[in-house]
XYZ file of C-alpha atoms in Angstrom:
239
model
C 6.057 -12.812 -5.980
C 7.206 -11.180 -2.737
C 6.810 -13.065 0.528
C 6.484 -9.763 2.337
C 3.058 -8.755 3.616
C 1.399 -7.109 6.577
C 0.880 -10.553 8.086
C 4.480 -11.744 7.609
C 6.155 -8.508 8.780
C 7.122 -9.608 12.275
C 9.158 -7.353 14.561
C 12.214 -9.576 14.145
C 11.942 -9.599 10.376
C 11.528 -5.835 10.246
C 14.577 -5.376 12.473
C 16.693 -7.496 10.131
C 15.641 -5.747 6.925
C 16.024 -2.288 8.451
C 19.520 -3.174 9.595
C 20.403 -4.414 6.117
C 18.955 -1.365 4.364
C 20.733 0.910 6.818
C 24.051 -0.169 5.311
C 23.127 1.425 1.964
C 21.729 4.749 0.842
C 18.298 6.131 -0.044
C 18.408 4.853 -3.600
C 19.144 1.346 -2.293
C 15.985 1.489 -0.183
C 13.927 2.595 -3.180
C 15.422 -0.126 -5.390
C 14.722 -2.770 -2.734
C 11.139 -1.571 -2.393
C 10.323 -1.763 -6.107
C 12.219 -5.010 -6.625
C 10.324 -6.521 -3.708
C 6.802 -5.183 -4.259
C 6.783 -4.081 -7.921
C 3.241 -2.934 -8.774
C 2.060 -3.777 -5.266
C 3.825 -0.595 -4.079
C 2.132 2.823 -4.241
C 3.777 6.138 -3.470
C 1.385 8.442 -1.610
C 2.622 11.879 -2.591
C 1.802 15.262 -1.047
C 4.005 17.084 -3.586
C 6.039 18.747 -0.864
C 9.804 19.261 -1.032
C 10.552 15.672 0.028
C 8.266 14.433 -2.720
C 10.362 16.176 -5.362
C 13.406 14.188 -4.222
C 11.540 10.889 -4.090
C 9.825 11.374 -7.436
C 13.134 12.095 -9.115
C 14.789 9.024 -7.576
C 11.782 6.785 -8.193
C 11.699 7.785 -11.866
C 15.233 6.387 -12.240
C 14.207 3.071 -10.661
C 10.688 2.564 -12.027
C 9.643 5.063 -14.687
C 5.973 4.041 -14.579
C 5.618 3.900 -10.793
C 2.185 4.376 -9.290
C 1.719 7.664 -7.434
C -1.434 8.846 -5.713
C -2.318 12.356 -4.610
C -5.150 12.782 -2.112
C -7.114 15.718 -3.455
C -9.130 17.106 -0.563
C -10.451 19.881 -2.848
C -8.891 22.303 -0.354
C -5.320 22.505 -1.613
C -3.518 25.660 -2.683
C -3.544 26.510 -6.382
C 0.263 26.315 -6.278
C 0.009 22.628 -5.363
C -2.223 21.839 -8.330
C 0.114 23.811 -10.614
C 3.082 21.793 -9.375
C 1.358 18.494 -10.139
C 1.034 19.524 -13.783
C 4.736 20.448 -13.893
C 5.604 17.001 -12.532
C 3.378 15.297 -15.106
C 5.250 17.148 -17.851
C 8.716 16.371 -16.490
C 8.008 12.682 -15.739
C 5.399 11.678 -18.340
C 5.649 7.943 -17.677
C 4.729 8.103 -14.007
C 1.170 6.945 -13.314
C -0.123 9.814 -11.186
C -3.662 9.277 -9.883
C -5.616 12.011 -8.149
C -7.781 10.343 -5.512
C -10.993 12.181 -4.662
C -13.024 11.896 -1.444
C -16.425 10.256 -1.779
C -17.984 13.170 0.098
C -18.036 16.543 -1.668
C -17.415 19.750 0.270
C -21.083 20.650 -0.130
C -22.188 17.276 1.263
C -19.728 17.608 4.118
C -21.063 21.072 4.971
C -24.664 19.817 4.871
C -23.857 16.938 7.230
C -21.422 18.633 9.614
C -21.696 22.367 9.084
C -19.518 24.828 7.202
C -15.748 24.791 7.630
C -15.539 21.458 9.417
C -11.743 21.851 9.427
C -12.099 24.639 11.999
C -14.438 22.859 14.407
C -13.508 19.194 13.973
C -10.235 18.988 12.035
C -9.718 15.301 12.790
C -13.095 14.438 11.292
C -12.352 16.560 8.243
C -9.026 14.776 7.721
C -10.733 11.424 8.221
C -13.291 12.156 5.503
C -11.005 13.884 3.022
C -7.673 12.068 3.492
C -7.761 8.918 5.610
C -10.800 7.279 4.015
C -9.626 7.991 0.433
C -6.195 6.637 1.359
C -7.757 3.473 2.726
C -9.612 2.997 -0.556
C -6.492 3.721 -2.631
C -4.414 1.153 -0.758
C -6.856 -1.713 -1.081
C -5.004 -4.500 -2.828
C -1.600 -2.868 -2.368
C 0.899 -4.610 -0.111
C 3.038 -1.529 0.562
C 3.088 2.225 0.235
C 5.893 4.764 0.241
C 6.112 8.018 2.177
C 8.566 10.905 2.412
C 8.647 11.031 6.217
C 11.854 12.275 7.819
C 12.777 11.715 11.461
C 13.716 15.335 12.133
C 10.293 16.644 11.101
C 8.555 16.019 14.418
C 8.558 13.964 17.600
C 5.839 11.704 16.180
C 8.149 10.788 13.280
C 11.413 10.437 15.203
C 11.262 6.644 15.439
C 10.106 5.803 11.905
C 12.195 3.173 10.079
C 12.847 2.390 6.421
C 10.278 -0.425 6.520
C 7.365 -0.157 8.938
C 4.321 -2.215 9.775
C 1.352 0.087 9.209
C -1.423 -0.876 11.595
C -3.901 1.698 10.297
C -3.931 0.508 6.682
C -2.727 -3.056 7.374
C 0.147 -2.691 4.957
C 3.877 -1.970 4.942
C 5.099 1.633 4.847
C 8.423 2.365 3.176
C 10.199 5.595 4.175
C 13.482 6.080 2.249
C 14.218 9.619 3.526
C 14.191 9.049 7.278
C 17.784 10.249 7.816
C 17.654 13.266 5.505
C 17.888 16.787 6.898
C 15.927 19.688 5.418
C 19.143 21.196 4.070
C 19.909 17.985 2.173
C 16.440 17.940 0.614
C 16.873 21.457 -0.707
C 20.427 20.818 -1.834
C 19.158 17.929 -3.980
C 16.351 20.072 -5.408
C 18.762 22.839 -6.383
C 21.485 20.584 -7.793
C 19.050 18.788 -10.099
C 16.940 21.913 -10.725
C 13.715 20.208 -9.719
C 10.362 22.005 -9.728
C 8.845 22.668 -6.313
C 5.841 24.365 -4.741
C 6.205 28.146 -5.009
C 4.839 28.510 -1.472
C 8.112 27.142 -0.110
C 9.661 30.484 -1.061
C 7.042 32.247 1.071
C 7.915 30.526 4.383
C 5.683 27.485 3.944
C 8.056 24.578 4.757
C 5.163 22.129 5.168
C 2.143 22.493 2.889
C -1.259 20.919 3.355
C -4.782 22.177 2.780
C -5.122 25.936 2.356
C -7.512 26.586 5.273
C -5.245 24.703 7.707
C -1.794 25.901 6.607
C -0.077 29.207 7.302
C 3.395 30.603 6.767
C 5.977 29.912 9.479
C 7.689 32.722 11.344
C 11.484 32.759 11.862
C 12.479 30.378 14.644
C 9.253 28.376 14.542
C 9.167 24.624 14.004
C 8.861 23.625 10.339
C 5.435 22.057 10.941
C 4.088 24.812 13.194
C 2.138 26.222 10.270
C -0.014 23.107 10.038
C -3.297 23.234 12.017
C -1.940 26.261 13.890
C -5.370 26.918 15.425
C -5.332 23.468 17.049
C -2.330 23.025 19.352
C -3.028 19.331 19.954
C -3.180 18.386 16.247
C 0.098 17.619 14.477
C -0.862 14.978 11.886
C -3.659 14.462 9.380
C -4.067 10.863 10.511
C -2.272 9.027 7.711
C 0.798 8.489 9.874
C -0.872 7.862 13.227
C -1.396 4.398 14.666
C -4.807 2.843 14.302
């Protein structure tokens, strides 16, 4: 049983393990994570481009790894179609679709129609953060496809992080990858991916809050474009 936990992940200990993992490659980080946490590790997957890389690598390390998808009931049809393609290609993976407790109709009755337009943080809290909190109960660690180049809020993420919001450890194997490397991997191994990526959607979230990106714009500028001060759904923000 691993002696790693939220409580034992001191700053000094995290510094040591991140230095050690930094001497290897992405697959080494993934192997360490599953050897250390085994079934106490969950991959929270958005099924974006980075997810295709991680899923493919994870399947080589732990064929029956646990993967959760937070279904807000507001995703693009292309996202749902991709999930079925992944199920077919990696049949042993345990992919769980996590639903919010609150339906869209209940949310509208309590907060008004299209909450994502008026209070996007509250909408994300109800439809993503709270389901994630429920999904991670009992899990020591979770994995994410964050990359440092994606945004300023992600620039300092490490391979192993203490997650204050969910009181767990967050493993991020792709922190040093560039977008070009992600797509090179996808093409070399002929991996399925969300068709919206071919329509200038580099980052894909819920349909009402995601638009195509114009040439020269930041890769995440299409997320919550109507709200200049919102850059994250809340899963990766400090408590």
